[in-house]
Structures are given as structure tokens and as C-alpha cells.
mmCIF file of C-alpha atoms in Angstrom:
data_model
loop_
_atom_site.group_PDB
_atom_site.id
_atom_site.type_symbol
_atom_site.label_atom_id
_atom_site.label_comp_id
_atom_site.label_asym_id
_atom_site.label_seq_id
_atom_site.Cartn_x
_atom_site.Cartn_y
_atom_site.Cartn_z
ATOM 1 C CA CYS A 1 0.000 0.000 0.000
ATOM 2 C CA ARG A 2 1.508 3.292 -1.087
ATOM 3 C CA ILE A 3 -0.929 5.708 0.496
ATOM 4 C CA GLN A 4 1.804 7.401 2.503
ATOM 5 C CA ARG A 5 3.546 8.290 -0.724
ATOM 6 C CA CYS A 6 0.304 9.812 -2.068
ATOM 7 C CA ASN A 7 -0.069 11.790 1.149
ATOM 8 C CA ALA A 8 3.499 13.009 0.967
ATOM 9 C CA GLU A 9 3.176 14.079 -2.671
ATOM 10 C CA TYR A 10 -0.030 15.956 -1.906
ATOM 11 C CA VAL A 11 1.483 17.745 1.073
ATOM 12 C CA ALA A 12 4.565 18.645 -0.952
ATOM 13 C CA SER A 13 2.527 19.981 -3.851
ATOM 14 C CA THR A 14 0.378 22.205 -1.637
ATOM 15 C CA SER A 15 3.022 23.428 0.769
ATOM 16 C CA PRO A 16 4.332 27.019 0.436
ATOM 17 C CA SER A 17 7.779 25.776 -0.574
ATOM 18 C CA SER A 18 6.455 23.656 -3.431
ATOM 19 C CA GLY A 19 7.769 26.009 -6.075
ATOM 20 C CA LEU A 20 4.434 27.697 -6.624
ATOM 21 C CA GLN A 21 4.608 31.403 -7.286
ATOM 22 C CA ASP A 22 2.987 32.602 -4.077
ATOM 23 C CA ASP A 23 3.023 31.370 -0.534
ATOM 24 C CA SER A 24 -0.359 29.748 -0.941
ATOM 25 C CA PRO A 25 -1.523 27.873 -4.036
ATOM 26 C CA SER A 26 -4.185 29.402 -6.240
ATOM 27 C CA ASP A 27 -7.564 27.680 -6.581
ATOM 28 C CA VAL A 28 -6.484 26.266 -9.940
ATOM 29 C CA ASP A 29 -3.229 24.908 -8.541
ATOM 30 C CA TYR A 30 -4.961 23.539 -5.481
ATOM 31 C CA CYS A 31 -7.571 21.666 -7.540
ATOM 32 C CA ILE A 32 -4.805 20.240 -9.728
ATOM 33 C CA ALA A 33 -2.980 18.990 -6.642
ATOM 34 C CA LEU A 34 -6.173 17.535 -5.230
ATOM 35 C CA ARG A 35 -6.987 15.707 -8.453
ATOM 36 C CA ALA A 36 -3.472 14.278 -8.534
ATOM 37 C CA TYR A 37 -3.974 13.146 -4.931
ATOM 38 C CA ALA A 38 -7.268 11.465 -5.858
ATOM 39 C CA LEU A 39 -5.673 9.758 -8.843
ATOM 40 C CA CYS A 40 -2.798 8.518 -6.716
ATOM 41 C CA THR A 41 -5.178 6.987 -4.169
ATOM 42 C CA ARG A 42 -7.211 5.301 -6.897
ATOM 43 C CA ARG A 43 -4.070 3.693 -8.262
ATOM 44 C CA THR A 44 -3.189 2.227 -4.943
ATOM 45 C CA ALA A 45 -6.757 1.191 -4.099
ATOM 46 C CA ARG A 46 -6.275 -2.517 -4.646
ATOM 47 C CA SER A 47 -3.270 -2.918 -2.381
ATOM 48 C CA CYS A 48 -4.652 -0.536 0.248
ATOM 49 C CA ARG A 49 -7.974 -2.285 0.804
ATOM 50 C CA GLY A 50 -8.710 -2.230 4.550
ATOM 51 C CA ASP A 51 -5.923 0.233 5.325
ATOM 52 C CA LEU A 52 -7.314 2.890 7.675
ATOM 53 C CA VAL A 53 -4.961 5.603 6.429
ATOM 54 C CA TYR A 54 -6.082 4.910 2.874
ATOM 55 C CA HIS A 55 -9.793 4.976 3.664
ATOM 56 C CA SER A 56 -9.363 8.159 5.701
ATOM 57 C CA ALA A 57 -7.594 9.768 2.758
ATOM 58 C CA VAL A 58 -10.358 8.783 0.337
ATOM 59 C CA PHE A 59 -12.982 10.244 2.679
ATOM 60 C CA ARG A 60 -10.970 13.416 3.228
ATOM 61 C CA ILE A 61 -10.377 13.913 -0.508
ATOM 62 C CA LYS A 62 -14.122 13.870 -1.139
ATOM 63 C CA GLU A 63 -14.571 16.517 1.529
ATOM 64 C CA LEU A 64 -11.786 18.667 0.094
ATOM 65 C CA PHE A 65 -13.279 18.527 -3.398
ATOM 66 C CA THR A 66 -16.525 19.948 -2.020
ATOM 67 C CA GLN A 67 -14.849 22.372 0.366
ATOM 68 C CA HIS A 68 -12.688 23.959 -2.341
ATOM 69 C CA ASN A 69 -15.292 23.665 -5.054
ATOM 70 C CA CYS A 70 -12.946 21.626 -7.267
ATOM 71 C CA SER A 71 -14.152 19.596 -10.206
ATOM 72 C CA SER A 72 -12.986 15.986 -10.212
ATOM 73 C CA ASP A 73 -12.204 16.155 -13.919
ATOM 74 C CA GLY A 74 -9.361 18.247 -15.243
ATOM 75 C CA PRO A 75 -5.572 18.340 -15.257
ATOM 76 C CA THR A 76 -3.675 16.509 -12.544
ATOM 77 C CA SER A 77 -0.364 18.266 -13.015
ATOM 78 C CA SER A 78 0.459 21.868 -13.659
ATOM 79 C CA ALA A 79 2.104 23.310 -16.729
ATOM 80 C CA LYS A 80 5.441 24.990 -16.310
ATOM 81 C CA ALA A 81 4.632 28.531 -15.307
ATOM 82 C CA PRO A 82 6.525 31.499 -16.644
ATOM 83 C CA SER A 83 8.531 33.067 -13.845
ATOM 84 C CA THR A 84 6.231 36.041 -13.471
ATOM 85 C CA SER A 85 2.785 34.687 -14.199
ATOM 86 C CA ARG A 86 0.408 31.818 -13.626
ATOM 87 C CA PRO A 87 0.145 29.040 -16.225
ATOM 88 C CA VAL A 88 -2.323 29.894 -18.935
ATOM 89 C CA VAL A 89 -5.183 27.555 -19.745
ATOM 90 C CA SER A 90 -3.725 26.419 -23.080
ATOM 91 C CA GLU A 91 -0.621 25.199 -21.264
ATOM 92 C CA LEU A 92 -2.718 23.297 -18.770
ATOM 93 C CA CYS A 93 -4.497 21.663 -21.682
ATOM 94 C CA ASP A 94 -1.284 20.472 -23.277
ATOM 95 C CA TYR A 95 -0.368 17.109 -21.751
ATOM 96 C CA GLU A 96 3.148 17.103 -23.171
ATOM 97 C CA SER A 97 4.063 20.401 -21.590
ATOM 98 C CA ARG A 98 2.439 19.348 -18.322
ATOM 99 C CA VAL A 99 4.535 16.186 -18.026
ATOM 100 C CA LEU A 100 7.667 18.066 -18.989
ATOM 101 C CA ALA A 101 6.862 20.598 -16.304
ATOM 102 C CA SER A 102 6.529 17.836 -13.732
ATOM 103 C CA GLY A 103 10.310 17.360 -13.841
ATOM 104 C CA PRO A 104 12.688 14.549 -14.712
ATOM 105 C CA ALA A 105 10.223 11.865 -13.591
ATOM 106 C CA GLY A 106 7.699 13.190 -16.048
ATOM 107 C CA GLN A 107 10.049 13.134 -18.999
ATOM 108 C CA GLY A 108 10.039 9.368 -19.361
ATOM 109 C CA LYS A 109 6.274 9.043 -19.723
ATOM 110 C CA LYS A 110 5.263 5.851 -21.418
ATOM 111 C CA TYR A 111 2.484 5.451 -23.917
ATOM 112 C CA ALA A 112 0.299 2.443 -24.595
ATOM 113 C CA HIS A 113 -1.258 1.486 -27.891
ATOM 114 C CA CYS A 114 -4.522 -0.308 -28.639
ATOM 115 C CA GLY A 115 -5.734 -1.316 -32.068
ATOM 116 C CA LEU A 116 -8.720 -3.106 -33.585
ATOM 117 C CA PHE A 117 -8.766 -4.120 -37.234
ATOM 118 C CA GLY A 118 -9.630 -6.775 -39.788
ATOM 119 C CA ASP A 119 -12.095 -9.542 -39.202
ATOM 120 C CA PRO B 1 -11.560 -8.424 -35.449
ATOM 121 C CA HIS B 2 -7.939 -8.540 -34.377
ATOM 122 C CA LEU B 3 -7.242 -6.750 -31.134
ATOM 123 C CA ARG B 4 -3.993 -5.440 -29.785
ATOM 124 C CA THR B 5 -4.469 -4.433 -26.167
ATOM 125 C CA PHE B 6 -2.706 -1.751 -24.143
ATOM 126 C CA ARG B 7 -0.764 -4.591 -22.535
ATOM 127 C CA ASP B 8 0.494 -5.698 -25.953
ATOM 128 C CA GLU B 9 -1.610 -8.837 -25.988
ATOM 129 C CA PHE B 10 -2.752 -9.760 -29.459
ATOM 130 C CA GLN B 11 -6.033 -11.585 -29.960
ATOM 131 C CA THR B 12 -8.524 -12.462 -32.647
ATOM 132 C CA CYS B 13 -12.022 -12.308 -31.225
ATOM 133 C CA LYS B 14 -15.644 -12.867 -32.141
ATOM 134 C CA VAL B 15 -17.149 -9.988 -30.106
ATOM 135 C CA GLU B 16 -20.231 -9.666 -32.287
ATOM 136 C CA GLY B 17 -22.459 -6.684 -31.457
ATOM 137 C CA ALA B 18 -21.606 -3.656 -29.325
ATOM 138 C CA TRP B 19 -18.522 -3.801 -27.099
ATOM 139 C CA PRO B 20 -16.606 -1.246 -25.051
ATOM 140 C CA LEU B 21 -12.948 -0.795 -25.949
ATOM 141 C CA ILE B 22 -12.174 1.903 -23.393
ATOM 142 C CA ASP B 23 -14.176 3.484 -20.613
ATOM 143 C CA ASN B 24 -12.273 5.684 -18.209
ATOM 144 C CA ARG B 25 -12.655 9.147 -16.747
ATOM 145 C CA TYR B 26 -11.333 10.794 -19.909
ATOM 146 C CA LEU B 27 -12.977 8.951 -22.742
ATOM 147 C CA SER B 28 -15.269 6.138 -23.737
ATOM 148 C CA VAL B 29 -14.897 4.127 -26.939
ATOM 149 C CA GLN B 30 -17.468 1.628 -28.143
ATOM 150 C CA VAL B 31 -17.470 -0.482 -31.296
ATOM 151 C CA THR B 32 -20.085 -2.543 -33.085
ATOM 152 C CA ASN B 33 -18.931 -5.650 -34.913
ATOM 153 C CA VAL B 34 -20.935 -7.571 -37.486
ATOM 154 C CA PRO B 35 -20.389 -11.021 -39.045
ATOM 155 C CA VAL B 36 -18.450 -10.890 -42.304
ATOM 156 C CA VAL B 37 -18.974 -14.368 -43.664
ATOM 157 C CA LEU B 38 -21.885 -16.739 -43.369
ATOM 158 C CA GLY B 39 -20.965 -19.706 -41.251
ATOM 159 C CA SER B 40 -17.955 -18.091 -39.590
ATOM 160 C CA SER B 41 -17.801 -16.488 -36.165
ATOM 161 C CA ALA B 42 -15.413 -13.846 -37.490
ATOM 162 C CA THR B 43 -16.710 -10.284 -37.357
ATOM 163 C CA ALA B 44 -15.503 -6.870 -38.492
ATOM 164 C CA THR B 45 -16.154 -3.395 -37.127
ATOM 165 C CA SER B 46 -19.036 -1.458 -38.631
ATOM 166 C CA LYS B 47 -19.394 1.384 -36.127
ATOM 167 C CA ILE B 48 -17.102 3.270 -33.755
ATOM 168 C CA THR B 49 -18.210 5.802 -31.165
ATOM 169 C CA VAL B 50 -15.730 7.893 -29.211
ATOM 170 C CA ILE B 51 -16.913 10.117 -26.375
ATOM 171 C CA PHE B 52 -14.408 12.640 -25.050
ATOM 172 C CA LYS B 53 -15.711 13.336 -21.589
ATOM 173 C CA SER B 54 -15.837 16.832 -20.207
ATOM 174 C CA TYR B 55 -12.428 17.831 -18.851
ATOM 175 C CA HIS B 56 -12.606 20.859 -16.635
ATOM 176 C CA GLY B 57 -10.866 23.874 -18.108
ATOM 177 C CA CYS B 58 -9.816 22.083 -21.301
ATOM 178 C CA THR B 59 -12.814 20.743 -23.200
ATOM 179 C CA GLU B 60 -16.520 20.192 -23.054
ATOM 180 C CA GLN B 61 -17.910 16.740 -23.912
ATOM 181 C CA LYS B 62 -17.463 15.855 -27.582
ATOM 182 C CA VAL B 63 -18.760 12.821 -29.461
ATOM 183 C CA TYR B 64 -17.288 11.310 -32.598
ATOM 184 C CA GLN B 65 -19.064 8.543 -34.483
ATOM 185 C CA ALA B 66 -18.064 6.682 -37.635
ATOM 186 C CA THR B 67 -19.963 3.975 -39.491
ATOM 187 C CA THR B 68 -19.188 1.952 -42.580
ATOM 188 C CA GLU B 69 -21.334 4.384 -44.570
ATOM 189 C CA ASP B 70 -19.952 7.564 -43.045
ATOM 190 C CA LEU B 71 -16.462 8.415 -41.833
ATOM 191 C CA PRO B 72 -16.957 12.072 -40.882
ATOM 192 C CA SER B 73 -14.105 14.470 -40.283
ATOM 193 C CA ALA B 74 -16.098 16.286 -37.607
ATOM 194 C CA PHE B 75 -17.641 15.632 -34.231
ATOM 195 C CA GLN B 76 -21.343 14.933 -34.003
ATOM 196 C CA ASP B 77 -22.052 18.602 -33.309
ATOM 197 C CA GLY B 78 -20.426 19.534 -36.630
ATOM 198 C CA SER B 79 -17.305 21.064 -35.094
ATOM 199 C CA ARG B 80 -13.778 20.005 -35.989
ATOM 200 C CA SER B 81 -12.142 21.193 -32.814
ATOM 201 C CA GLY B 82 -12.975 21.839 -29.228
ATOM 202 C CA GLY B 83 -11.688 23.022 -25.943
ATOM 203 C CA GLU B 84 -9.241 25.695 -24.946
ATOM 204 C CA GLY B 85 -6.244 26.435 -27.140
ATOM 205 C CA GLY B 86 -7.024 23.708 -29.682
ATOM 206 C CA SER B 87 -6.834 20.957 -27.106
ATOM 207 C CA LEU B 88 -9.063 18.649 -29.185
ATOM 208 C CA TRP B 89 -9.202 18.522 -32.957
ATOM 209 C CA ILE B 90 -9.897 16.305 -35.992
ATOM 210 C CA VAL B 91 -8.048 16.091 -39.260
ATOM 211 C CA GLU B 92 -8.818 13.982 -42.323
ATOM 212 C CA LYS B 93 -6.121 12.269 -44.328
ATOM 213 C CA VAL B 94 -5.915 10.024 -47.350
ATOM 214 C CA GLY B 95 -3.089 7.536 -47.137
ATOM 215 C CA SER B 96 -1.961 4.466 -49.015
ATOM 216 C CA GLY B 97 -4.082 2.332 -46.671
ATOM 217 C CA GLY B 98 -7.291 4.220 -47.447
ATOM 218 C CA ARG B 99 -9.120 7.209 -46.000
ATOM 219 C CA LEU B 100 -8.591 7.973 -42.337
ATOM 220 C CA VAL B 101 -9.520 10.429 -39.639
ATOM 221 C CA LYS B 102 -7.079 11.410 -36.929
ATOM 222 C CA ILE B 103 -8.279 12.862 -33.641
ATOM 223 C CA GLN B 104 -5.836 14.592 -31.357
ATOM 224 C CA ALA B 105 -6.704 15.169 -27.696
ATOM 225 C CA ARG B 106 -3.786 17.296 -26.532
ATOM 226 C CA TYR B 107 -5.049 17.729 -22.992
ATOM 227 C CA ILE B 108 -4.677 13.996 -22.300
ATOM 228 C CA GLY B 109 -1.773 13.305 -24.677
ATOM 229 C CA THR B 110 -3.980 10.989 -26.717
ATOM 230 C CA SER B 111 -4.190 10.330 -30.456
ATOM 231 C CA ILE B 112 -6.793 8.235 -32.267
ATOM 232 C CA ILE B 113 -6.960 7.040 -35.866
ATOM 233 C CA VAL B 114 -10.157 5.694 -37.403
ATOM 234 C CA ARG B 115 -9.865 4.183 -40.864
ATOM 235 C CA ARG B 116 -12.202 2.754 -43.410
ATOM 236 C CA VAL B 117 -10.685 -0.266 -45.102
ATOM 237 C CA GLY B 118 -12.929 -1.851 -47.684
ATOM 238 C CA ARG B 119 -16.371 -2.037 -46.121
ATOM 239 C CA TYR B 120 -15.237 -1.931 -42.504
ATOM 240 C CA LEU B 121 -13.541 0.279 -39.939
ATOM 241 C CA THR B 122 -10.301 0.049 -37.999
ATOM 242 C CA PHE B 123 -9.372 1.821 -34.784
ATOM 243 C CA ALA B 124 -6.039 2.755 -33.232
ATOM 244 C CA ILE B 125 -5.270 4.772 -30.122
ATOM 245 C CA ARG B 126 -2.202 5.901 -28.250
ATOM 246 C CA MET B 127 -2.628 7.025 -24.644
ATOM 247 C CA PRO B 128 -0.181 7.826 -21.850
ATOM 248 C CA GLU B 129 0.013 4.863 -19.497
ATOM 249 C CA ASP B 130 -0.586 7.097 -16.514
ATOM 250 C CA THR B 131 -4.059 7.956 -17.794
ATOM 251 C CA LEU B 132 -5.084 4.315 -18.089
ATOM 252 C CA ASP B 133 -5.298 3.298 -14.458
ATOM 253 C CA PHE B 134 -4.774 -0.446 -14.948
ATOM 254 C CA SER B 135 -5.210 -1.051 -11.245
ATOM 255 C CA GLU B 136 -8.577 0.609 -10.953
ATOM 256 C CA GLU B 137 -11.105 -1.684 -9.395
ATOM 257 C CA ASN B 138 -14.472 -2.254 -11.033
ATOM 258 C CA SER B 139 -13.064 -0.926 -14.277
ATOM 259 C CA GLY B 140 -15.553 -3.151 -16.062
ATOM 260 C CA LEU B 141 -15.319 -4.641 -19.498
ATOM 261 C CA GLN B 142 -12.803 -2.790 -21.657
ATOM 262 C CA LEU B 143 -11.328 -4.777 -24.538
ATOM 263 C CA CYS B 144 -8.320 -2.466 -24.903
ATOM 264 C CA LEU B 145 -7.458 -2.894 -21.232
ATOM 265 C CA HIS B 146 -8.316 -6.513 -20.492
ATOM 266 C CA GLY B 147 -8.645 -8.141 -23.909
ATOM 267 C CA CYS B 148 -11.612 -10.240 -24.993
ATOM 268 C CA PRO B 149 -13.484 -12.526 -22.629
ATOM 269 C CA ARG B 150 -12.258 -16.123 -22.993
ATOM 270 C CA ASN B 151 -15.455 -17.311 -24.625
ATOM 271 C CA GLU B 152 -15.077 -14.648 -27.339
ATOM 272 C CA LEU B 153 -11.550 -15.672 -28.227
ATOM 273 C CA ILE B 154 -10.769 -17.260 -31.592
ATOM 274 C CA LYS B 155 -7.014 -17.005 -31.374
ATOM 275 C CA GLU B 156 -4.385 -15.580 -29.045
ATOM 276 C CA HIS B 157 -0.787 -14.466 -29.565
ATOM 277 C CA THR B 158 1.968 -13.057 -27.458
ATOM 278 C CA LEU B 159 3.763 -10.161 -29.082
ATOM 279 C CA GLY B 160 7.391 -10.934 -29.761
ATOM 280 C CA ARG B 161 6.909 -14.623 -29.063
ATOM 281 C CA GLN B 162 4.260 -15.530 -31.570
ATOM 282 C CA PRO B 163 4.490 -19.010 -33.056
ATOM 283 C CA LEU B 164 5.988 -19.273 -36.508
ATOM 284 C CA HIS B 165 3.362 -21.824 -37.447
ATOM 285 C CA PRO B 166 0.028 -20.342 -36.443
ATOM 286 C CA ARG B 167 -3.151 -22.312 -36.565
ATOM 287 C CA LEU B 168 -5.010 -21.111 -39.573
ATOM 288 C CA PRO B 169 -8.659 -21.494 -40.507
ATOM 289 C CA GLY B 170 -9.278 -24.380 -42.795
ATOM 290 C CA SER B 171 -6.495 -26.405 -41.254
ATOM 291 C CA GLY B 172 -9.054 -28.265 -39.192
ATOM 292 C CA SER B 173 -7.282 -27.245 -36.024
ATOM 293 C CA ASN B 174 -9.804 -24.712 -34.793
ATOM 294 C CA PRO B 175 -13.270 -26.176 -34.435
ATOM 295 C CA GLU B 176 -14.679 -22.808 -33.322
ATOM 296 C CA LEU B 177 -14.382 -21.385 -36.807
ATOM 297 C CA GLY B 178 -16.797 -23.824 -38.371
ATOM 298 C CA PRO B 179 -17.162 -24.332 -42.121
ATOM 299 C CA LEU B 180 -16.021 -21.419 -44.257
ATOM 300 C CA LEU B 181 -18.114 -20.089 -47.082
ATOM 301 C CA PRO B 182 -15.943 -17.549 -48.873
ATOM 302 C CA PRO B 183 -18.146 -15.092 -50.758
ATOM 303 C CA HIS B 184 -15.521 -13.834 -53.216
ATOM 304 C CA GLN B 185 -12.954 -16.457 -54.073
ATOM 305 C CA ILE B 186 -11.180 -19.312 -52.415
ATOM 306 C CA TYR B 187 -7.807 -18.421 -50.960
ATOM 307 C CA THR B 188 -5.335 -21.160 -50.255
ATOM 308 C CA VAL B 189 -2.689 -20.408 -47.652
ATOM 309 C CA GLU B 190 -0.175 -20.034 -50.466
ATOM 310 C CA ARG B 191 -2.293 -17.476 -52.309
ATOM 311 C CA ALA B 192 -3.205 -15.593 -49.151
ATOM 312 C CA THR B 193 0.433 -15.501 -48.095
ATOM 313 C CA ALA B 194 1.479 -14.205 -51.488
ATOM 314 C CA LYS B 195 -1.231 -11.551 -51.440
ATOM 315 C CA CYS B 196 -0.225 -10.353 -47.962
ATOM 316 C CA ARG B 197 3.424 -10.211 -48.994
ATOM 317 C CA GLU B 198 2.444 -7.579 -51.549
ATOM 318 C CA THR B 199 1.717 -5.085 -48.768
ATOM 319 C CA LEU B 200 3.432 -6.351 -45.615
ATOM 320 C CA GLN B 201 7.190 -6.626 -45.536
ATOM 321 C CA VAL B 202 7.581 -8.420 -42.231
ATOM 322 C CA GLU B 203 5.961 -11.782 -41.512
ATOM 323 C CA ASP B 204 4.824 -10.952 -38.000
ATOM 324 C CA ILE B 205 1.509 -10.977 -36.194
ATOM 325 C CA TYR B 206 0.082 -8.357 -38.538
ATOM 326 C CA PHE B 207 1.065 -10.529 -41.473
ATOM 327 C CA GLN B 208 -0.580 -13.546 -39.872
ATOM 328 C CA SER B 209 -3.720 -11.464 -39.329
ATOM 329 C CA CYS B 210 -3.726 -10.548 -42.996
ATOM 330 C CA VAL B 211 -3.479 -14.226 -44.001
ATOM 331 C CA PHE B 212 -6.187 -15.113 -41.501
ATOM 332 C CA ASP B 213 -8.524 -12.453 -42.917
ATOM 333 C CA LEU B 214 -8.040 -13.564 -46.514
ATOM 334 C CA LEU B 215 -8.592 -17.208 -45.642
ATOM 335 C CA THR B 216 -11.657 -16.388 -43.585
ATOM 336 C CA THR B 217 -13.374 -13.953 -45.926
ATOM 337 C CA GLY B 218 -11.882 -14.539 -49.355
ATOM 338 C CA ASP B 219 -12.087 -10.761 -49.688
ATOM 339 C CA PRO B 220 -8.839 -9.221 -51.020
ATOM 340 C CA GLU B 221 -9.750 -5.856 -49.463
ATOM 341 C CA PHE B 222 -9.088 -7.371 -46.061
ATOM 342 C CA SER B 223 -5.401 -7.625 -46.887
ATOM 343 C CA MET B 224 -5.245 -3.861 -46.390
ATOM 344 C CA ALA B 225 -6.628 -3.910 -42.831
ATOM 345 C CA ALA B 226 -3.431 -5.229 -41.248
ATOM 346 C CA TYR B 227 -1.374 -2.889 -43.422
ATOM 347 C CA GLY B 228 -3.460 0.076 -42.260
ATOM 348 C CA ALA B 229 -3.136 -1.035 -38.625
ATOM 349 C CA LEU B 230 0.641 -1.099 -38.988
ATOM 350 C CA GLU B 231 0.653 2.318 -40.611
ATOM 351 C CA ASP B 232 -1.376 3.661 -37.695
ATOM 352 C CA LEU B 233 1.051 2.131 -35.252
ATOM 353 C CA LYS B 234 3.900 3.949 -36.963
ATOM 354 C CA ALA B 235 1.904 7.167 -37.043
ATOM 355 C CA LEU B 236 1.234 7.037 -33.316
ATOM 356 C CA PRO B 237 4.737 6.762 -31.854
ATOM 357 C CA PRO B 238 6.305 5.937 -29.530
ATOM 358 C CA SER B 239 5.201 2.349 -29.386
ATOM 359 C CA LYS B 240 6.607 -0.648 -27.561
ATOM 360 C CA LEU B 241 5.875 -2.970 -30.449
ATOM 361 C CA LYS B 242 8.927 -4.513 -32.020
ATOM 362 C CA GLN B 243 8.482 -5.976 -35.455
ATOM 363 C CA ASN B 244 10.259 -9.228 -36.134
ATOM 364 C CA SER B 245 13.082 -9.592 -38.606
ATOM 365 C CA PRO B 246 11.971 -9.496 -42.244
ATOM 366 C CA ARG B 247 13.720 -12.846 -42.540
ATOM 367 C CA THR B 248 11.090 -14.627 -40.478
ATOM 368 C CA PRO B 249 10.343 -17.977 -42.146
ATOM 369 C CA HIS B 250 7.172 -18.382 -44.141
ATOM 370 C CA VAL B 251 3.848 -19.074 -42.556
ATOM 371 C CA GLN B 252 3.118 -22.782 -42.406
ATOM 372 C CA GLN B 253 2.034 -24.193 -45.724
ATOM 373 C CA ASN B 254 -1.451 -25.556 -45.345
ATOM 374 C CA ARG B 255 -1.858 -28.486 -47.676
ATOM 375 C CA GLY B 256 -5.447 -29.002 -46.637
ATOM 376 C CA GLY B 257 -6.495 -25.437 -47.662
ATOM 377 C CA PRO B 258 -10.017 -24.160 -47.189
#
């Protein structure tokens, strides 16, 4: 179960020293971090079944979505922001630039292929 | 149809009727397959529906639908693009493998190609692995993710380790196929192999699929389906698929022929 890792990533992405422009994240940045947190917990759901920390996190995430009025659909990582301004929407909507912005770990993103053809 | 899953499993399935290929939080893809030859369980795709789900801040919901009669280069609402900053768009192309439509969903790093080959459709998609969520529980039936149910399977391969002597219809080795009634002409394995060699350089799984399709349907247009699928694979890089050496020995000669 890797829930602690999800928790740590979420805390890091929302803490003042996370590299965000201001001391506190904007609503957009916060919702992005929260969606990434939710995605991380979903990925670890199978191995975390019955883990109290995991179930608490899932419950808390639902509350935070409501509390901060975040939509559950949307980007899960932020685009690289210019040094003086917030990321613009078009950058958020460009997956490639988002994964590049997420640092060295994001540069090796793998793709999967599915095909259906013939009879 | 022949299915290559996100896990690089390669199957030939019956899957007659409507089946989901993908259904996740970003998009839903459903296909309808119809029988191609009387007396055979083989089917081909006659309809493809792709729903790009609403993605906050990037795109509203968009639906694309293609049928054997109509391969539109627009979404159902008539638009050719959507979302912020061109995050979702369609372009039409005419290639050597026939007419095709390419859909680019930038916001999720996803590309889709829908082709019409002969009377039927083919589908190819490339998605980032981190948007697939393989571990998600209750992910339901998704052919691209989990492959075909066992009872829908005609044939199964493992990419990179496929047998050099596949079981072919008409060899009497696959009772599920039943008697073949080719509507166009009778293809022997030799003729089907020769026909597929005209378009496919490497005798790999795609080549075997081509031979299978010709033997099953007797329809020469089917030889282009595997070619088109390979072209799509190349057009949607990067891919993990490794083609075998062009020196792969010939497909088994079937003396019993259909």
C-alpha cells in the first residue's frame, strides 16, 4: 500500500515551498494537486484495501473537493509557469508540456497502444 | 476483429455486437462488430463511437461517431475542434491504406486514428500509461485494457513470441471457426500468403492477421486492414511494439487449404 507516498506528494505539492509562485496555491493549482492526490489513491486502491490511512484519505479527498469547489475532472499536473505569471489555460491543456513541467520523472512518460482491425 | 491491447496482448475475437474498448474518466470508446462471412464467427467493425468526456478547463464533452457508410471528419455537433487552445481537434487524411480520420486530444496526450478499409472500420489509439489506471477496481469490461473474454476468443498471440506456425482457418485445427463459405474467391494459404506479402514486408503478427482475414473472408480488401493497422502504429509513436526480422520464415504451408 503506497498511500503514505500519495499523502506526501499531496502535502509537498500544496506546501508554500512547493515552487508555486505565491506562498499559498491558487484555486487552480490547489484543484490540480487535489486531483493528482485522488488519482494517486485510486491507483493504490487494490493494495490498500482495509488500510485505515487509505480509507481516511479517500474520505478526506471527497470533503476537500466539495470544500474547495474543485471539479474531479481536469488536469492533474500543472504546466510549467513562466517566472512572473500563472500558467495559462492552453498550457494546462497540453499534456506534453504538463509532463515536462513535472520534472525529470515526467520526462520518461510511457504510452500504450490499442488497435482493432480486420475480421 | 484482431485486437492489440494496451498490454500488448494480441487476440482475434468474435465480439459480435456492441462492445466497449475503453471506458475511463477521460474517454469512452465503443465499437459494433458484425459477421463478415456466413458460417464463420469472425466479425468486423461497422461502427465506432468515441466520447471525449468533459475535462474541466480544457474541453466540453465531444462525441465522434463513424460507421461503414460515413467516416466524418467532424464531431457529431459539426465542429472540428474543441476546448481551450485547440486541445481537441480532428483532421482527415488520405493515405496508401485508405481514408482515415485522426483525432488529437492534446489535454490527455492521446491520439486516435479511425480508418475505413474496404467495407469496414479500424481503430487505433495511443494514450499515456498514466491515464489508463490499470489497477482501478471495477473498471468493467474494456477490450483495450483486459482483452476479450475467454469465450469470445478465436485465437491468441503473445507479441514478440508468436508461433511461426500459427493455426489457420481451414487447417481443421480450430473447431470454433466452423465451415467457411468464402463469398468472393477461395484463398489457399499459399495465395493468401502471397497476397499479404504484396503489402506487408515483415511476416509478424500483422502478417498472420492478414493471411487469416483472406482465408476467412476470401475478400482481397481485407489484406489492407493489417497494413493500415501497422501504418497507424507507426503514425502514433512511440510504441513498444517490435516488429520481427523481415527474414522470419514463411507461414506454415497448409496443404489441406479451405
